[in-house]
PDB file of C-alpha atoms in Angstrom:
ATOM      1  CA  ALA L   1     104.107  58.663 186.350  1.00 70.00           C
ATOM      2  CA  GLN L   2     103.820  55.073 185.149  1.00 75.00           C
ATOM      3  CA  SER L   3     106.899  53.513 183.586  1.00 87.00           C
ATOM      4  CA  VAL L   4     107.877  50.124 182.082  1.00 93.00           C
ATOM      5  CA  SER L   5     111.170  48.447 182.611  1.00 94.00           C
ATOM      6  CA  GLN L   6     112.578  45.617 180.318  1.00 95.00           C
ATOM      7  CA  HIS L   7     115.421  44.038 182.118  1.00 87.00           C
ATOM      8  CA  ASN L   8     117.217  42.317 179.101  1.00 87.00           C
ATOM      9  CA  HIS L   9     118.532  44.697 176.421  1.00 90.00           C
ATOM     10  CA  HIS L  10     120.202  42.178 174.156  1.00 95.00           C
ATOM     11  CA  VAL L  11     119.564  38.335 174.292  1.00 97.00           C
ATOM     12  CA  ILE L  12     121.413  35.888 172.149  1.00 97.00           C
ATOM     13  CA  LEU L  13     119.868  32.394 171.803  1.00 97.00           C
ATOM     14  CA  SER L  14     120.468  29.407 169.755  1.00 97.00           C
ATOM     15  CA  GLU L  15     117.510  27.798 167.875  1.00 96.00           C
ATOM     16  CA  ALA L  16     115.293  25.589 169.889  1.00 96.00           C
ATOM     17  CA  ALA L  17     116.298  27.371 173.134  1.00 97.00           C
ATOM     18  CA  SER L  18     113.558  28.706 175.546  1.00 97.00           C
ATOM     19  CA  LEU L  19     112.976  32.274 175.845  1.00 97.00           C
ATOM     20  CA  GLU L  20     111.798  34.571 178.647  1.00 97.00           C
ATOM     21  CA  LEU L  21     111.927  38.431 178.559  1.00 97.00           C
ATOM     22  CA  GLY L  22     111.181  40.259 181.633  1.00 96.00           C
ATOM     23  CA  CYS L  23     108.884  43.347 181.896  1.00 97.00           C
ATOM     24  CA  ASN L  24     107.958  45.130 185.003  1.00 96.00           C
ATOM     25  CA  TYR L  25     105.707  48.261 185.238  1.00 94.00           C
ATOM     26  CA  SER L  26     104.980  50.881 187.875  1.00 90.00           C
ATOM     27  CA  TYR L  27     101.246  51.727 188.256  1.00 82.00           C
ATOM     28  CA  GLY L  28      99.038  50.858 191.108  1.00 75.00           C
ATOM     29  CA  GLY L  29      95.783  50.769 189.410  1.00 79.00           C
ATOM     30  CA  THR L  30      94.125  48.831 186.534  1.00 80.00           C
ATOM     31  CA  VAL L  31      96.346  48.357 183.523  1.00 85.00           C
ATOM     32  CA  ASN L  32      96.337  46.891 180.183  1.00 88.00           C
ATOM     33  CA  LEU L  33      99.468  45.201 179.025  1.00 92.00           C
ATOM     34  CA  PHE L  34     100.999  44.389 175.518  1.00 93.00           C
ATOM     35  CA  TRP L  35     103.811  42.980 173.881  1.00 96.00           C
ATOM     36  CA  TYR L  36     104.725  44.271 170.469  1.00 95.00           C
ATOM     37  CA  VAL L  37     107.370  43.005 168.043  1.00 96.00           C
ATOM     38  CA  GLN L  38     109.489  44.792 165.375  1.00 93.00           C
ATOM     39  CA  TYR L  39     111.073  42.425 162.828  1.00 94.00           C
ATOM     40  CA  PRO L  40     114.098  43.956 161.038  1.00 91.00           C
ATOM     41  CA  GLY L  41     112.933  46.672 158.495  1.00 85.00           C
ATOM     42  CA  GLN L  42     109.396  46.337 159.456  1.00 87.00           C
ATOM     43  CA  HIS L  43     106.993  48.262 161.839  1.00 85.00           C
ATOM     44  CA  LEU L  44     105.475  47.257 165.087  1.00 90.00           C
ATOM     45  CA  GLN L  45     103.129  44.320 165.252  1.00 91.00           C
ATOM     46  CA  LEU L  46     101.099  43.144 168.262  1.00 91.00           C
ATOM     47  CA  LEU L  47     102.244  39.927 169.705  1.00 94.00           C
ATOM     48  CA  LEU L  48      99.712  39.577 172.553  1.00 94.00           C
ATOM     49  CA  LYS L  49      97.735  41.608 175.036  1.00 91.00           C
ATOM     50  CA  TYR L  50      96.186  41.263 178.425  1.00 91.00           C
ATOM     51  CA  PHE L  51      93.106  43.097 179.553  1.00 86.00           C
ATOM     52  CA  SER L  52      91.563  40.911 182.097  1.00 85.00           C
ATOM     53  CA  GLY L  53      90.706  37.369 183.063  1.00 90.00           C
ATOM     54  CA  ASP L  54      93.162  34.461 182.704  1.00 93.00           C
ATOM     55  CA  PRO L  55      96.547  35.917 183.606  1.00 94.00           C
ATOM     56  CA  LEU L  56      98.221  33.591 181.038  1.00 96.00           C
ATOM     57  CA  VAL L  57      97.705  34.908 177.642  1.00 96.00           C
ATOM     58  CA  LYS L  58      98.670  33.320 174.309  1.00 95.00           C
ATOM     59  CA  GLY L  59      99.535  35.282 171.239  1.00 93.00           C
ATOM     60  CA  ILE L  60     100.703  34.655 167.698  1.00 91.00           C
ATOM     61  CA  LYS L  61     103.637  32.575 166.705  1.00 93.00           C
ATOM     62  CA  GLY L  62     103.754  30.450 170.029  1.00 95.00           C
ATOM     63  CA  PHE L  63     104.421  33.277 172.282  1.00 97.00           C
ATOM     64  CA  GLU L  64     102.723  33.535 175.638  1.00 97.00           C
ATOM     65  CA  ALA L  65     102.903  35.980 178.673  1.00 98.00           C
ATOM     66  CA  GLU L  66     101.884  35.794 182.208  1.00 96.00           C
ATOM     67  CA  PHE L  67     100.581  38.610 184.239  1.00 95.00           C
ATOM     68  CA  ILE L  68     101.573  38.483 187.825  1.00 95.00           C
ATOM     69  CA  LYS L  69      99.773  41.371 189.592  1.00 91.00           C
ATOM     70  CA  SER L  70     101.643  40.969 192.829  1.00 92.00           C
ATOM     71  CA  LYS L  71     105.034  41.420 191.013  1.00 94.00           C
ATOM     72  CA  PHE L  72     103.807  44.143 188.523  1.00 94.00           C
ATOM     73  CA  SER L  73     105.293  41.923 185.860  1.00 96.00           C
ATOM     74  CA  PHE L  74     104.185  40.696 182.371  1.00 97.00           C
ATOM     75  CA  ASN L  75     106.997  38.356 181.180  1.00 97.00           C
ATOM     76  CA  LEU L  76     107.164  37.131 177.551  1.00 97.00           C
ATOM     77  CA  ARG L  77     107.862  33.344 176.924  1.00 97.00           C
ATOM     78  CA  LYS L  78     108.361  30.954 174.073  1.00 97.00           C
ATOM     79  CA  PRO L  79     109.383  27.309 174.711  1.00 97.00           C
ATOM     80  CA  SER L  80     111.520  27.025 171.523  1.00 97.00           C
ATOM     81  CA  VAL L  81     112.568  29.878 169.428  1.00 97.00           C
ATOM     82  CA  GLN L  82     113.327  29.937 165.766  1.00 97.00           C
ATOM     83  CA  TRP L  83     115.862  31.978 163.755  1.00 96.00           C
ATOM     84  CA  SER L  84     112.755  33.958 162.462  1.00 96.00           C
ATOM     85  CA  ASP L  85     112.134  35.224 165.851  1.00 97.00           C
ATOM     86  CA  THR L  86     115.117  37.477 165.603  1.00 97.00           C
ATOM     87  CA  ALA L  87     113.451  40.964 166.292  1.00 97.00           C
ATOM     88  CA  GLU L  88     113.159  43.793 168.870  1.00 95.00           C
ATOM     89  CA  TYR L  89     110.470  43.145 171.439  1.00 97.00           C
ATOM     90  CA  PHE L  90     108.785  45.873 173.435  1.00 95.00           C
ATOM     91  CA  CYS L  91     106.459  45.605 176.452  1.00 95.00           C
ATOM     92  CA  ALA L  92     103.937  48.362 176.749  1.00 92.00           C
ATOM     93  CA  VAL L  93     101.242  49.509 179.227  1.00 89.00           C
ATOM     94  CA  THR L  94      98.204  51.682 179.171  1.00 84.00           C
ATOM     95  CA  ALA L  95      96.857  52.979 182.518  1.00 72.00           C
ATOM     96  CA  GLY L  96      93.522  54.494 183.595  1.00 63.00           C
ATOM     97  CA  ARG L  97      90.288  54.286 181.647  1.00 58.00           C
ATOM     98  CA  ASN L  98      90.435  57.665 179.905  1.00 56.00           C
ATOM     99  CA  THR L  99      93.512  57.488 178.064  1.00 60.00           C
ATOM    100  CA  GLY L 100      94.868  55.332 175.262  1.00 63.00           C
ATOM    101  CA  LYS L 101      98.392  56.480 175.900  1.00 74.00           C
ATOM    102  CA  LEU L 102     100.857  53.490 175.472  1.00 81.00           C
ATOM    103  CA  ILE L 103     103.982  53.681 177.530  1.00 86.00           C
ATOM    104  CA  PHE L 104     106.773  51.583 176.219  1.00 90.00           C
ATOM    105  CA  GLY L 105     109.696  49.849 177.755  1.00 93.00           C
ATOM    106  CA  GLN L 106     113.117  50.216 176.259  1.00 92.00           C
ATOM    107  CA  GLY L 107     112.963  47.154 174.151  1.00 94.00           C
ATOM    108  CA  THR L 108     114.941  43.894 174.076  1.00 95.00           C
ATOM    109  CA  THR L 109     116.881  42.819 170.967  1.00 95.00           C
ATOM    110  CA  LEU L 110     116.628  39.026 170.499  1.00 97.00           C
ATOM    111  CA  GLN L 111     119.094  37.370 168.119  1.00 97.00           C
ATOM    112  CA  VAL L 112     118.570  33.710 167.400  1.00 97.00           C
ATOM    113  CA  LYS L 113     121.486  31.909 165.989  1.00 95.00           C
ATOM    114  CA  PRO L 114     120.625  29.114 163.433  1.00 89.00           C
TER     115      PRO L 114
ATOM    116  CA  ASN Q   1      92.339  48.852 153.833  1.00 72.00           C
ATOM    117  CA  ALA Q   2      95.707  50.508 153.472  1.00 79.00           C
ATOM    118  CA  GLY Q   3      95.906  50.739 157.430  1.00 92.00           C
ATOM    119  CA  VAL Q   4      98.274  53.447 158.751  1.00 95.00           C
ATOM    120  CA  THR Q   5     100.356  55.176 156.042  1.00 96.00           C
ATOM    121  CA  GLN Q   6     103.267  57.578 156.577  1.00 97.00           C
ATOM    122  CA  THR Q   7     105.189  59.924 154.302  1.00 96.00           C
ATOM    123  CA  PRO Q   8     107.950  60.296 153.556  1.00 96.00           C
ATOM    124  CA  LYS Q   9     109.858  57.247 154.554  1.00 94.00           C
ATOM    125  CA  PHE Q  10     113.184  58.906 154.873  1.00 96.00           C
ATOM    126  CA  GLN Q  11     114.000  62.657 155.228  1.00 96.00           C
ATOM    127  CA  VAL Q  12     117.151  64.644 155.873  1.00 97.00           C
ATOM    128  CA  LEU Q  13     117.014  68.277 157.101  1.00 96.00           C
ATOM    129  CA  LYS Q  14     119.392  70.849 158.067  1.00 97.00           C
ATOM    130  CA  THR Q  15     119.191  72.407 161.403  1.00 97.00           C
ATOM    131  CA  GLY Q  16     116.397  75.083 161.544  1.00 97.00           C
ATOM    132  CA  GLN Q  17     114.350  73.787 158.659  1.00 97.00           C
ATOM    133  CA  SER Q  18     110.838  73.012 159.179  1.00 96.00           C
ATOM    134  CA  MET Q  19     108.788  70.117 157.772  1.00 96.00           C
ATOM    135  CA  THR Q  20     105.728  68.035 158.263  1.00 97.00           C
ATOM    136  CA  LEU Q  21     105.596  64.207 158.655  1.00 98.00           C
ATOM    137  CA  GLN Q  22     102.323  62.872 157.248  1.00 98.00           C
ATOM    138  CA  CYS Q  23     100.104  60.096 158.835  1.00 98.00           C
ATOM    139  CA  ALA Q  24      96.848  58.908 157.582  1.00 97.00           C
ATOM    140  CA  GLN Q  25      94.539  55.919 158.374  1.00 96.00           C
ATOM    141  CA  ASP Q  26      91.653  54.589 156.606  1.00 95.00           C
ATOM    142  CA  MET Q  27      90.167  52.522 159.536  1.00 92.00           C
ATOM    143  CA  ASN Q  28      87.950  55.283 160.878  1.00 91.00           C
ATOM    144  CA  HIS Q  29      90.023  55.066 164.085  1.00 91.00           C
ATOM    145  CA  GLU Q  30      89.323  57.913 166.592  1.00 89.00           C
ATOM    146  CA  TYR Q  31      92.700  57.595 168.508  1.00 89.00           C
ATOM    147  CA  MET Q  32      95.834  58.580 166.761  1.00 92.00           C
ATOM    148  CA  SER Q  33      99.412  59.212 168.137  1.00 93.00           C
ATOM    149  CA  TRP Q  34     102.879  59.876 167.257  1.00 96.00           C
ATOM    150  CA  TYR Q  35     106.038  58.272 168.797  1.00 95.00           C
ATOM    151  CA  ARG Q  36     109.711  58.553 168.281  1.00 96.00           C
ATOM    152  CA  GLN Q  37     111.934  55.593 168.551  1.00 93.00           C
ATOM    153  CA  ASP Q  38     115.470  56.019 169.740  1.00 92.00           C
ATOM    154  CA  PRO Q  39     118.132  53.289 170.481  1.00 84.00           C
ATOM    155  CA  GLY Q  40     117.846  52.087 173.998  1.00 81.00           C
ATOM    156  CA  MET Q  41     114.937  54.215 174.736  1.00 85.00           C
ATOM    157  CA  GLY Q  42     112.069  52.270 173.265  1.00 86.00           C
ATOM    158  CA  LEU Q  43     109.123  54.322 171.845  1.00 90.00           C
ATOM    159  CA  ARG Q  44     108.171  57.663 173.462  1.00 92.00           C
ATOM    160  CA  LEU Q  45     104.843  59.326 172.889  1.00 90.00           C
ATOM    161  CA  ILE Q  46     105.104  62.851 171.428  1.00 95.00           C
ATOM    162  CA  HIS Q  47     101.413  63.849 171.001  1.00 94.00           C
ATOM    163  CA  TYR Q  48      98.128  62.144 170.698  1.00 91.00           C
ATOM    164  CA  SER Q  49      94.547  62.809 169.653  1.00 91.00           C
ATOM    165  CA  VAL Q  50      91.362  61.312 170.762  1.00 87.00           C
ATOM    166  CA  GLY Q  51      89.293  62.469 167.941  1.00 89.00           C
ATOM    167  CA  ALA Q  52      89.100  65.152 165.298  1.00 92.00           C
ATOM    168  CA  GLY Q  53      89.740  68.686 166.834  1.00 94.00           C
ATOM    169  CA  ILE Q  54      91.336  67.157 170.043  1.00 92.00           C
ATOM    170  CA  THR Q  55      94.947  66.857 170.684  1.00 94.00           C
ATOM    171  CA  ASP Q  56      97.190  66.509 173.773  1.00 91.00           C
ATOM    172  CA  GLN Q  57     100.832  66.122 174.705  1.00 91.00           C
ATOM    173  CA  GLY Q  58     102.677  63.075 175.365  1.00 88.00           C
ATOM    174  CA  GLU Q  59     106.008  62.466 177.123  1.00 86.00           C
ATOM    175  CA  VAL Q  60     108.205  64.369 174.715  1.00 93.00           C
ATOM    176  CA  PRO Q  61     106.185  67.036 173.005  1.00 95.00           C
ATOM    177  CA  ASN Q  62     108.764  69.974 172.864  1.00 96.00           C
ATOM    178  CA  GLY Q  63     109.710  71.034 169.284  1.00 96.00           C
ATOM    179  CA  TYR Q  64     106.572  69.333 167.775  1.00 97.00           C
ATOM    180  CA  ASN Q  65     103.149  70.546 166.884  1.00 97.00           C
ATOM    181  CA  VAL Q  66     100.163  68.623 165.816  1.00 97.00           C
ATOM    182  CA  SER Q  67      96.612  69.123 164.539  1.00 96.00           C
ATOM    183  CA  ARG Q  68      93.542  66.992 163.712  1.00 96.00           C
ATOM    184  CA  SER Q  69      91.363  68.542 161.334  1.00 96.00           C
ATOM    185  CA  THR Q  70      89.924  65.148 160.080  1.00 96.00           C
ATOM    186  CA  THR Q  71      89.589  61.763 161.545  1.00 95.00           C
ATOM    187  CA  GLU Q  72      91.828  60.333 158.845  1.00 96.00           C
ATOM    188  CA  ASP Q  73      94.798  62.547 159.053  1.00 97.00           C
ATOM    189  CA  PHE Q  74      97.369  63.533 161.940  1.00 98.00           C
ATOM    190  CA  PRO Q  75     100.334  65.371 160.705  1.00 98.00           C
ATOM    191  CA  LEU Q  76     103.283  66.224 162.923  1.00 98.00           C
ATOM    192  CA  ARG Q  77     105.207  69.329 162.335  1.00 98.00           C
ATOM    193  CA  LEU Q  78     108.864  70.142 163.168  1.00 96.00           C
ATOM    194  CA  LEU Q  79     109.042  73.966 163.481  1.00 92.00           C
ATOM    195  CA  SER Q  80     112.609  74.318 163.581  1.00 96.00           C
ATOM    196  CA  ALA Q  81     114.465  71.044 163.256  1.00 96.00           C
ATOM    197  CA  ALA Q  82     117.468  70.212 165.699  1.00 97.00           C
ATOM    198  CA  PRO Q  83     119.955  67.386 165.647  1.00 97.00           C
ATOM    199  CA  SER Q  84     118.087  66.007 168.829  1.00 96.00           C
ATOM    200  CA  GLN Q  85     115.168  65.219 166.636  1.00 97.00           C
ATOM    201  CA  THR Q  86     117.050  62.807 164.562  1.00 97.00           C
ATOM    202  CA  SER Q  87     114.991  59.595 165.037  1.00 97.00           C
ATOM    203  CA  VAL Q  88     112.431  57.191 163.633  1.00 95.00           C
ATOM    204  CA  TYR Q  89     109.031  58.392 163.923  1.00 97.00           C
ATOM    205  CA  PHE Q  90     106.016  56.115 164.159  1.00 96.00           C
ATOM    206  CA  CYS Q  91     102.302  57.114 163.789  1.00 96.00           C
ATOM    207  CA  ALA Q  92      99.699  54.752 165.298  1.00 93.00           C
ATOM    208  CA  SER Q  93      95.881  54.477 165.458  1.00 92.00           C
ATOM    209  CA  SER Q  94      93.323  52.554 167.308  1.00 87.00           C
ATOM    210  CA  LEU Q  95      89.457  52.311 167.569  1.00 82.00           C
ATOM    211  CA  GLY Q  96      88.051  54.330 170.264  1.00 67.00           C
ATOM    212  CA  GLN Q  97      90.431  56.007 172.903  1.00 58.00           C
ATOM    213  CA  GLY Q  98      92.779  53.037 172.920  1.00 51.00           C
ATOM    214  CA  TRP Q  99      92.076  51.870 176.530  1.00 54.00           C
ATOM    215  CA  VAL Q 100      91.098  48.528 175.298  1.00 61.00           C
ATOM    216  CA  ASN Q 101      92.048  48.502 171.723  1.00 71.00           C
ATOM    217  CA  GLU Q 102      95.121  47.602 169.964  1.00 79.00           C
ATOM    218  CA  GLN Q 103      97.170  50.243 168.289  1.00 85.00           C
ATOM    219  CA  PHE Q 104      98.080  49.672 164.709  1.00 90.00           C
ATOM    220  CA  PHE Q 105     101.434  51.324 163.654  1.00 93.00           C
ATOM    221  CA  GLY Q 106     102.653  52.743 160.380  1.00 95.00           C
ATOM    222  CA  PRO Q 107     105.970  51.817 158.734  1.00 92.00           C
ATOM    223  CA  GLY Q 108     107.880  54.798 160.233  1.00 94.00           C
ATOM    224  CA  THR Q 109     109.652  57.887 158.955  1.00 96.00           C
ATOM    225  CA  ARG Q 110     113.457  57.891 159.320  1.00 95.00           C
ATOM    226  CA  LEU Q 111     114.415  61.509 159.954  1.00 97.00           C
ATOM    227  CA  THR Q 112     118.054  62.896 160.030  1.00 97.00           C
ATOM    228  CA  VAL Q 113     118.800  66.383 161.077  1.00 97.00           C
ATOM    229  CA  LEU Q 114     122.287  67.633 160.279  1.00 96.00           C
TER     230      LEU Q 114
END
């Protein structure tokens, strides 16, 4: 069964620091990859997604992610974080063409200190 | 459009009680799903539906029932609540079968079972 693993459970950064959150998935076939964000007290919102094409995808609020097929990874990056980026971040994957099932990672809590 | 709506926002049950969590979407989405969110475990898929009259199990279906009589509504039923079902429940929907489409999430229902 496919699974998603996020390596960092809790990350604390100062404003302007660079961010990289790791995400690895286990599935040998074609996948769609997503990063969702959940701000405190709010529901999940899509940050970015990868379906095909350029493996470097750009999302909202200055986030980007790189799909490295050989490493089964889809790491999220941001060059300079802001206090407003404090949130929980989830990596997710759908696999196979006949299902819309999203499999989520455990989530990473990001705390940005002002 | 209201998007995905969920009621109630908060609920406290006693062990053994039953209840239904409501979910509705006004985007004419075919695909709807229910997740539960627990600390350190991310979101786990409970049940999903690829269209009216069609439902299937996700990762953690035990103790939950669903039905999909209309495109708009996808209620989740707890037949006999247990403390292990204390969680935050999210409903989501997407256009088509979700393979290539973003899922939109509702605001969540926080359920406590005593």
